[in-house]
């Protein structure tokens, strides 16, 4: 049981390049999230998904896109990378526990992707 | 817009000291408050609080929520160097799907 797996761990992009950050979870979680964390700051939600085929914007979606074609995978796409997108990106997932409050399960985080745009 | 503010921003203590970390929040239709510990990589879950006045405890860590005054504290007693980390507080509203995180408190425990 690997939990939440993110790839790559590190990446350097030039301004205007594009890339996809991969996220996969093997816990059969319905809910998946992408956050970014800037130095010394908390986590800001970029996009989230409540299940396959459903995605929604978070606080800071501009410059990013997501898709959720399967329960396991939730890739984050950066088009036309900008220096402002230099950050650490975390993917997270949580279950929908039918036995309890479905909104009160904790997040499980991946180890992050450190992205630098120069 | 939901808001979470943590204090202090950073803290340096010596092993054996007791620390209290603060988290205040403004959220429409509060549902739960969560504490995470972040060392070098991913945040790891510590506590989830939904009811006022009920202390959650795990070893030397404990946390309590005050829904009337809109804050929570995280206490760490007999600190160890392994407690050095950033501690994150987050709140969830009744819409349920999003967590709003505070900026974190960076704790350094010196030997």
PDB file of C-alpha atoms in Angstrom:
ATOM      1  CA  UNK A   1       0.000   0.000   0.000  1.00  0.00           C
ATOM      2  CA  UNK A   2       1.978   2.991  -1.293  1.00  0.00           C
ATOM      3  CA  UNK A   3      -0.524   5.696  -0.277  1.00  0.00           C
ATOM      4  CA  UNK A   4      -0.252   8.872  -2.357  1.00  0.00           C
ATOM      5  CA  UNK A   5       2.580   8.889  -4.907  1.00  0.00           C
ATOM      6  CA  UNK A   6       3.767  12.035  -6.670  1.00  0.00           C
ATOM      7  CA  UNK A   7       6.190  12.309  -9.559  1.00  0.00           C
ATOM      8  CA  UNK A   8       8.559  13.889 -10.292  1.00  0.00           C
ATOM      9  CA  UNK A   9      10.153  14.912  -6.985  1.00  0.00           C
ATOM     10  CA  UNK A  10      11.958  17.879  -8.527  1.00  0.00           C
ATOM     11  CA  UNK A  11      11.682  19.775 -11.791  1.00  0.00           C
ATOM     12  CA  UNK A  12      13.147  22.920 -13.292  1.00  0.00           C
ATOM     13  CA  UNK A  13      11.167  24.558 -16.076  1.00  0.00           C
ATOM     14  CA  UNK A  14      11.871  27.488 -18.317  1.00  0.00           C
ATOM     15  CA  UNK A  15       9.301  30.259 -18.620  1.00  0.00           C
ATOM     16  CA  UNK A  16       6.636  29.255 -21.128  1.00  0.00           C
ATOM     17  CA  UNK A  17       7.242  25.518 -20.924  1.00  0.00           C
ATOM     18  CA  UNK A  18       4.507  23.130 -19.890  1.00  0.00           C
ATOM     19  CA  UNK A  19       4.485  20.001 -17.777  1.00  0.00           C
ATOM     20  CA  UNK A  20       2.245  17.560 -15.949  1.00  0.00           C
ATOM     21  CA  UNK A  21       2.653  16.688 -12.289  1.00  0.00           C
ATOM     22  CA  UNK A  22       1.501  13.157 -11.640  1.00  0.00           C
ATOM     23  CA  UNK A  23      -0.437  11.975  -8.601  1.00  0.00           C
ATOM     24  CA  UNK A  24      -1.712   8.471  -7.913  1.00  0.00           C
ATOM     25  CA  UNK A  25      -3.309   6.912  -4.853  1.00  0.00           C
ATOM     26  CA  UNK A  26      -4.006   3.251  -4.181  1.00  0.00           C
ATOM     27  CA  UNK A  27      -6.418   3.664  -1.274  1.00  0.00           C
ATOM     28  CA  UNK A  28      -9.567   3.892  -3.410  1.00  0.00           C
ATOM     29  CA  UNK A  29     -10.188   7.421  -2.136  1.00  0.00           C
ATOM     30  CA  UNK A  30     -12.913   9.416  -3.805  1.00  0.00           C
ATOM     31  CA  UNK A  31     -11.565  12.855  -2.932  1.00  0.00           C
ATOM     32  CA  UNK A  32      -8.301  14.186  -4.325  1.00  0.00           C
ATOM     33  CA  UNK A  33      -6.669  17.612  -4.022  1.00  0.00           C
ATOM     34  CA  UNK A  34      -3.791  19.663  -5.347  1.00  0.00           C
ATOM     35  CA  UNK A  35      -2.156  22.230  -3.086  1.00  0.00           C
ATOM     36  CA  UNK A  36       0.793  24.533  -3.521  1.00  0.00           C
ATOM     37  CA  UNK A  37       3.007  25.680  -0.683  1.00  0.00           C
ATOM     38  CA  UNK A  38       5.190  28.730  -1.076  1.00  0.00           C
ATOM     39  CA  UNK A  39       8.203  29.214   1.242  1.00  0.00           C
ATOM     40  CA  UNK A  40       7.110  29.988   4.801  1.00  0.00           C
ATOM     41  CA  UNK A  41       3.461  29.869   3.852  1.00  0.00           C
ATOM     42  CA  UNK A  42       0.552  27.541   4.373  1.00  0.00           C
ATOM     43  CA  UNK A  43      -1.081  25.389   1.731  1.00  0.00           C
ATOM     44  CA  UNK A  44      -3.272  26.907  -0.957  1.00  0.00           C
ATOM     45  CA  UNK A  45      -5.814  24.748  -2.772  1.00  0.00           C
ATOM     46  CA  UNK A  46      -5.465  24.737  -6.556  1.00  0.00           C
ATOM     47  CA  UNK A  47      -8.032  22.157  -7.704  1.00  0.00           C
ATOM     48  CA  UNK A  48      -9.906  19.270  -6.190  1.00  0.00           C
ATOM     49  CA  UNK A  49     -12.006  16.317  -7.302  1.00  0.00           C
ATOM     50  CA  UNK A  50     -14.803  14.452  -5.534  1.00  0.00           C
ATOM     51  CA  UNK A  51     -14.674  11.475  -7.872  1.00  0.00           C
ATOM     52  CA  UNK A  52     -13.763  10.278 -11.340  1.00  0.00           C
ATOM     53  CA  UNK A  53     -14.965  12.706 -13.985  1.00  0.00           C
ATOM     54  CA  UNK A  54     -15.602  15.559 -11.522  1.00  0.00           C
ATOM     55  CA  UNK A  55     -13.209  18.423 -10.827  1.00  0.00           C
ATOM     56  CA  UNK A  56     -13.579  21.873  -9.328  1.00  0.00           C
ATOM     57  CA  UNK A  57     -11.486  24.998  -8.767  1.00  0.00           C
ATOM     58  CA  UNK A  58      -9.912  25.849  -5.447  1.00  0.00           C
ATOM     59  CA  UNK A  59      -8.471  29.170  -4.281  1.00  0.00           C
ATOM     60  CA  UNK A  60      -5.668  29.587  -6.853  1.00  0.00           C
ATOM     61  CA  UNK A  61      -6.593  27.727 -10.082  1.00  0.00           C
ATOM     62  CA  UNK A  62      -5.240  30.207 -12.640  1.00  0.00           C
ATOM     63  CA  UNK A  63      -2.495  28.764 -14.806  1.00  0.00           C
ATOM     64  CA  UNK A  64      -3.378  25.159 -14.005  1.00  0.00           C
ATOM     65  CA  UNK A  65      -5.643  22.413 -15.293  1.00  0.00           C
ATOM     66  CA  UNK A  66      -6.626  19.013 -13.960  1.00  0.00           C
ATOM     67  CA  UNK A  67      -8.407  15.884 -15.086  1.00  0.00           C
ATOM     68  CA  UNK A  68      -9.750  12.856 -13.226  1.00  0.00           C
ATOM     69  CA  UNK A  69     -10.377  10.041 -15.655  1.00  0.00           C
ATOM     70  CA  UNK A  70      -9.857   7.327 -13.030  1.00  0.00           C
ATOM     71  CA  UNK A  71     -10.295   7.099  -9.260  1.00  0.00           C
ATOM     72  CA  UNK A  72      -6.558   6.520  -8.806  1.00  0.00           C
ATOM     73  CA  UNK A  73      -5.009   9.343 -10.848  1.00  0.00           C
ATOM     74  CA  UNK A  74      -5.271  13.131 -10.592  1.00  0.00           C
ATOM     75  CA  UNK A  75      -2.662  14.847 -12.789  1.00  0.00           C
ATOM     76  CA  UNK A  76      -2.034  18.603 -12.600  1.00  0.00           C
ATOM     77  CA  UNK A  77      -1.108  20.372 -15.812  1.00  0.00           C
ATOM     78  CA  UNK A  78       0.851  23.614 -16.005  1.00  0.00           C
ATOM     79  CA  UNK A  79       0.569  25.441 -19.314  1.00  0.00           C
ATOM     80  CA  UNK A  80       2.964  28.316 -20.052  1.00  0.00           C
ATOM     81  CA  UNK A  81       4.939  28.107 -16.808  1.00  0.00           C
ATOM     82  CA  UNK A  82       5.632  31.393 -15.022  1.00  0.00           C
ATOM     83  CA  UNK A  83       8.093  32.254 -12.192  1.00  0.00           C
ATOM     84  CA  UNK A  84       5.083  32.789  -9.901  1.00  0.00           C
ATOM     85  CA  UNK A  85       4.429  29.050 -10.154  1.00  0.00           C
ATOM     86  CA  UNK A  86       7.706  28.227  -8.416  1.00  0.00           C
ATOM     87  CA  UNK A  87       6.492  26.306  -5.402  1.00  0.00           C
ATOM     88  CA  UNK A  88       6.176  22.910  -3.767  1.00  0.00           C
ATOM     89  CA  UNK A  89       3.114  21.060  -4.986  1.00  0.00           C
ATOM     90  CA  UNK A  90       1.318  18.539  -2.798  1.00  0.00           C
ATOM     91  CA  UNK A  91      -1.308  16.081  -3.867  1.00  0.00           C
ATOM     92  CA  UNK A  92      -3.637  14.688  -1.206  1.00  0.00           C
ATOM     93  CA  UNK A  93      -6.558  12.322  -0.963  1.00  0.00           C
ATOM     94  CA  UNK A  94      -9.140  11.265   1.551  1.00  0.00           C
ATOM     95  CA  UNK A  95     -11.816   8.665   1.875  1.00  0.00           C
ATOM     96  CA  UNK A  96     -15.526   9.020   2.090  1.00  0.00           C
ATOM     97  CA  UNK A  97     -16.224   6.882   5.137  1.00  0.00           C
ATOM     98  CA  UNK A  98     -19.838   5.839   4.908  1.00  0.00           C
ATOM     99  CA  UNK A  99     -19.852   4.813   8.541  1.00  0.00           C
ATOM    100  CA  UNK A 100     -19.134   8.318   9.795  1.00  0.00           C
ATOM    101  CA  UNK A 101     -19.333  11.924   8.698  1.00  0.00           C
ATOM    102  CA  UNK A 102     -18.140  11.764   5.071  1.00  0.00           C
ATOM    103  CA  UNK A 103     -16.480  15.152   5.307  1.00  0.00           C
ATOM    104  CA  UNK A 104     -14.417  14.480   8.396  1.00  0.00           C
ATOM    105  CA  UNK A 105     -11.778  12.083   7.160  1.00  0.00           C
ATOM    106  CA  UNK A 106      -8.220  13.456   7.290  1.00  0.00           C
ATOM    107  CA  UNK A 107      -6.105  14.141   4.236  1.00  0.00           C
ATOM    108  CA  UNK A 108      -3.287  11.823   3.196  1.00  0.00           C
ATOM    109  CA  UNK A 109      -0.501  13.722   1.475  1.00  0.00           C
ATOM    110  CA  UNK A 110       2.089  12.759  -1.103  1.00  0.00           C
ATOM    111  CA  UNK A 111       5.729  13.781  -0.592  1.00  0.00           C
ATOM    112  CA  UNK A 112       5.483  16.770  -2.890  1.00  0.00           C
ATOM    113  CA  UNK A 113       6.997  18.009  -6.138  1.00  0.00           C
ATOM    114  CA  UNK A 114       9.441  20.913  -5.923  1.00  0.00           C
ATOM    115  CA  UNK A 115       9.068  23.021  -9.066  1.00  0.00           C
ATOM    116  CA  UNK A 116      11.297  25.910 -10.066  1.00  0.00           C
ATOM    117  CA  UNK A 117      10.443  28.114 -13.036  1.00  0.00           C
ATOM    118  CA  UNK A 118      13.292  30.303 -14.300  1.00  0.00           C
TER     119      UNK A 118
ATOM    120  CA  UNK B   1     -13.747  33.929   2.641  1.00  0.00           C
ATOM    121  CA  UNK B   2     -12.546  31.454   5.271  1.00  0.00           C
ATOM    122  CA  UNK B   3      -9.427  32.509   7.157  1.00  0.00           C
ATOM    123  CA  UNK B   4      -6.994  30.744   9.484  1.00  0.00           C
ATOM    124  CA  UNK B   5      -4.262  32.560  11.420  1.00  0.00           C
ATOM    125  CA  UNK B   6      -1.562  30.778  13.388  1.00  0.00           C
ATOM    126  CA  UNK B   7       0.749  32.193  16.000  1.00  0.00           C
ATOM    127  CA  UNK B   8       3.557  32.500  16.702  1.00  0.00           C
ATOM    128  CA  UNK B   9       5.135  32.330  13.252  1.00  0.00           C
ATOM    129  CA  UNK B  10       8.167  30.627  14.727  1.00  0.00           C
ATOM    130  CA  UNK B  11       9.381  29.437  18.083  1.00  0.00           C
ATOM    131  CA  UNK B  12      12.711  28.228  19.445  1.00  0.00           C
ATOM    132  CA  UNK B  13      12.736  26.234  22.686  1.00  0.00           C
ATOM    133  CA  UNK B  14      15.007  23.798  24.496  1.00  0.00           C
ATOM    134  CA  UNK B  15      14.351  20.129  25.049  1.00  0.00           C
ATOM    135  CA  UNK B  16      12.020  19.558  27.949  1.00  0.00           C
ATOM    136  CA  UNK B  17      10.141  22.821  27.521  1.00  0.00           C
ATOM    137  CA  UNK B  18       6.371  22.943  27.039  1.00  0.00           C
ATOM    138  CA  UNK B  19       5.007  24.858  24.059  1.00  0.00           C
ATOM    139  CA  UNK B  20       1.560  26.109  23.087  1.00  0.00           C
ATOM    140  CA  UNK B  21       0.722  26.818  19.473  1.00  0.00           C
ATOM    141  CA  UNK B  22      -2.308  28.914  18.581  1.00  0.00           C
ATOM    142  CA  UNK B  23      -4.790  28.782  15.743  1.00  0.00           C
ATOM    143  CA  UNK B  24      -7.655  31.232  15.291  1.00  0.00           C
ATOM    144  CA  UNK B  25     -10.155  31.036  12.500  1.00  0.00           C
ATOM    145  CA  UNK B  26     -13.046  32.700  10.733  1.00  0.00           C
ATOM    146  CA  UNK B  27     -15.147  30.259   8.779  1.00  0.00           C
ATOM    147  CA  UNK B  28     -18.690  30.162   7.549  1.00  0.00           C
ATOM    148  CA  UNK B  29     -20.474  27.136   9.012  1.00  0.00           C
ATOM    149  CA  UNK B  30     -17.578  25.470  10.796  1.00  0.00           C
ATOM    150  CA  UNK B  31     -17.341  21.713  10.555  1.00  0.00           C
ATOM    151  CA  UNK B  32     -13.928  20.657  11.866  1.00  0.00           C
ATOM    152  CA  UNK B  33     -10.404  21.816  12.648  1.00  0.00           C
ATOM    153  CA  UNK B  34      -7.338  19.738  11.893  1.00  0.00           C
ATOM    154  CA  UNK B  35      -3.718  19.867  13.013  1.00  0.00           C
ATOM    155  CA  UNK B  36      -0.865  18.562  10.875  1.00  0.00           C
ATOM    156  CA  UNK B  37       2.884  18.222  11.478  1.00  0.00           C
ATOM    157  CA  UNK B  38       5.153  18.904   8.530  1.00  0.00           C
ATOM    158  CA  UNK B  39       8.795  17.944   8.723  1.00  0.00           C
ATOM    159  CA  UNK B  40      10.782  17.821   5.519  1.00  0.00           C
ATOM    160  CA  UNK B  41       8.121  16.518   3.203  1.00  0.00           C
ATOM    161  CA  UNK B  42       4.415  15.778   3.413  1.00  0.00           C
ATOM    162  CA  UNK B  43       2.218  16.964   6.283  1.00  0.00           C
ATOM    163  CA  UNK B  44       1.154  14.165   8.593  1.00  0.00           C
ATOM    164  CA  UNK B  45      -2.164  14.177  10.384  1.00  0.00           C
ATOM    165  CA  UNK B  46      -2.216  14.805  14.149  1.00  0.00           C
ATOM    166  CA  UNK B  47      -5.725  15.645  15.352  1.00  0.00           C
ATOM    167  CA  UNK B  48      -9.202  16.463  14.171  1.00  0.00           C
ATOM    168  CA  UNK B  49     -11.470  18.488  16.453  1.00  0.00           C
ATOM    169  CA  UNK B  50     -15.162  19.019  16.001  1.00  0.00           C
ATOM    170  CA  UNK B  51     -16.536  19.692  19.490  1.00  0.00           C
ATOM    171  CA  UNK B  52     -15.684  22.441  21.953  1.00  0.00           C
ATOM    172  CA  UNK B  53     -13.941  21.620  25.184  1.00  0.00           C
ATOM    173  CA  UNK B  54     -13.007  18.027  24.399  1.00  0.00           C
ATOM    174  CA  UNK B  55      -9.262  17.497  24.543  1.00  0.00           C
ATOM    175  CA  UNK B  56      -7.641  15.198  22.044  1.00  0.00           C
ATOM    176  CA  UNK B  57      -4.426  13.627  23.288  1.00  0.00           C
ATOM    177  CA  UNK B  58      -1.648  11.588  21.729  1.00  0.00           C
ATOM    178  CA  UNK B  59       1.387  11.016  23.897  1.00  0.00           C
ATOM    179  CA  UNK B  60       2.959  14.386  24.674  1.00  0.00           C
ATOM    180  CA  UNK B  61       0.702  16.231  22.227  1.00  0.00           C
ATOM    181  CA  UNK B  62      -2.761  17.481  23.018  1.00  0.00           C
ATOM    182  CA  UNK B  63      -5.216  19.848  21.423  1.00  0.00           C
ATOM    183  CA  UNK B  64      -8.452  21.540  22.324  1.00  0.00           C
ATOM    184  CA  UNK B  65     -11.031  23.590  20.454  1.00  0.00           C
ATOM    185  CA  UNK B  66     -13.057  26.590  21.572  1.00  0.00           C
ATOM    186  CA  UNK B  67     -15.878  27.118  19.084  1.00  0.00           C
ATOM    187  CA  UNK B  68     -17.234  30.136  20.924  1.00  0.00           C
ATOM    188  CA  UNK B  69     -13.953  32.060  20.780  1.00  0.00           C
ATOM    189  CA  UNK B  70     -12.995  30.511  17.406  1.00  0.00           C
ATOM    190  CA  UNK B  71      -9.588  29.127  18.269  1.00  0.00           C
ATOM    191  CA  UNK B  72      -7.655  25.995  18.995  1.00  0.00           C
ATOM    192  CA  UNK B  73      -4.379  25.301  20.769  1.00  0.00           C
ATOM    193  CA  UNK B  74      -1.847  22.556  20.300  1.00  0.00           C
ATOM    194  CA  UNK B  75       0.248  21.740  23.358  1.00  0.00           C
ATOM    195  CA  UNK B  76       3.480  19.812  23.334  1.00  0.00           C
ATOM    196  CA  UNK B  77       4.953  18.869  26.695  1.00  0.00           C
ATOM    197  CA  UNK B  78       8.526  17.740  27.399  1.00  0.00           C
ATOM    198  CA  UNK B  79       9.586  18.722  23.890  1.00  0.00           C
ATOM    199  CA  UNK B  80      12.199  16.681  22.034  1.00  0.00           C
ATOM    200  CA  UNK B  81      14.368  17.568  19.043  1.00  0.00           C
ATOM    201  CA  UNK B  82      12.146  15.287  16.948  1.00  0.00           C
ATOM    202  CA  UNK B  83       9.258  17.693  17.543  1.00  0.00           C
ATOM    203  CA  UNK B  84      11.020  20.278  15.370  1.00  0.00           C
ATOM    204  CA  UNK B  85       8.681  20.867  12.423  1.00  0.00           C
ATOM    205  CA  UNK B  86       6.126  23.213  10.961  1.00  0.00           C
ATOM    206  CA  UNK B  87       2.730  22.730  12.571  1.00  0.00           C
ATOM    207  CA  UNK B  88      -0.236  23.475  10.327  1.00  0.00           C
ATOM    208  CA  UNK B  89      -3.791  24.195  11.355  1.00  0.00           C
ATOM    209  CA  UNK B  90      -6.674  23.855   8.891  1.00  0.00           C
ATOM    210  CA  UNK B  91     -10.433  24.306   9.047  1.00  0.00           C
ATOM    211  CA  UNK B  92     -13.204  22.682   7.080  1.00  0.00           C
ATOM    212  CA  UNK B  93     -16.593  24.315   6.551  1.00  0.00           C
ATOM    213  CA  UNK B  94     -19.937  22.668   6.028  1.00  0.00           C
ATOM    214  CA  UNK B  95     -19.439  22.521   2.284  1.00  0.00           C
ATOM    215  CA  UNK B  96     -16.938  19.892   3.346  1.00  0.00           C
ATOM    216  CA  UNK B  97     -14.697  19.567   0.352  1.00  0.00           C
ATOM    217  CA  UNK B  98     -12.062  22.196   1.029  1.00  0.00           C
ATOM    218  CA  UNK B  99      -9.621  22.757   3.838  1.00  0.00           C
ATOM    219  CA  UNK B 100      -8.330  26.262   4.508  1.00  0.00           C
ATOM    220  CA  UNK B 101      -4.820  26.178   5.956  1.00  0.00           C
ATOM    221  CA  UNK B 102      -3.056  28.658   8.190  1.00  0.00           C
ATOM    222  CA  UNK B 103       0.486  29.785   7.487  1.00  0.00           C
ATOM    223  CA  UNK B 104       1.965  27.396  10.041  1.00  0.00           C
ATOM    224  CA  UNK B 105       4.152  27.724  13.121  1.00  0.00           C
ATOM    225  CA  UNK B 106       7.773  26.695  12.721  1.00  0.00           C
ATOM    226  CA  UNK B 107       8.998  25.047  15.926  1.00  0.00           C
ATOM    227  CA  UNK B 108      12.654  24.407  16.570  1.00  0.00           C
ATOM    228  CA  UNK B 109      13.638  22.375  19.619  1.00  0.00           C
ATOM    229  CA  UNK B 110      17.292  22.693  20.605  1.00  0.00           C
ATOM    230  CA  UNK B 111      19.124  19.984  22.545  1.00  0.00           C
TER     231      UNK B 111
END
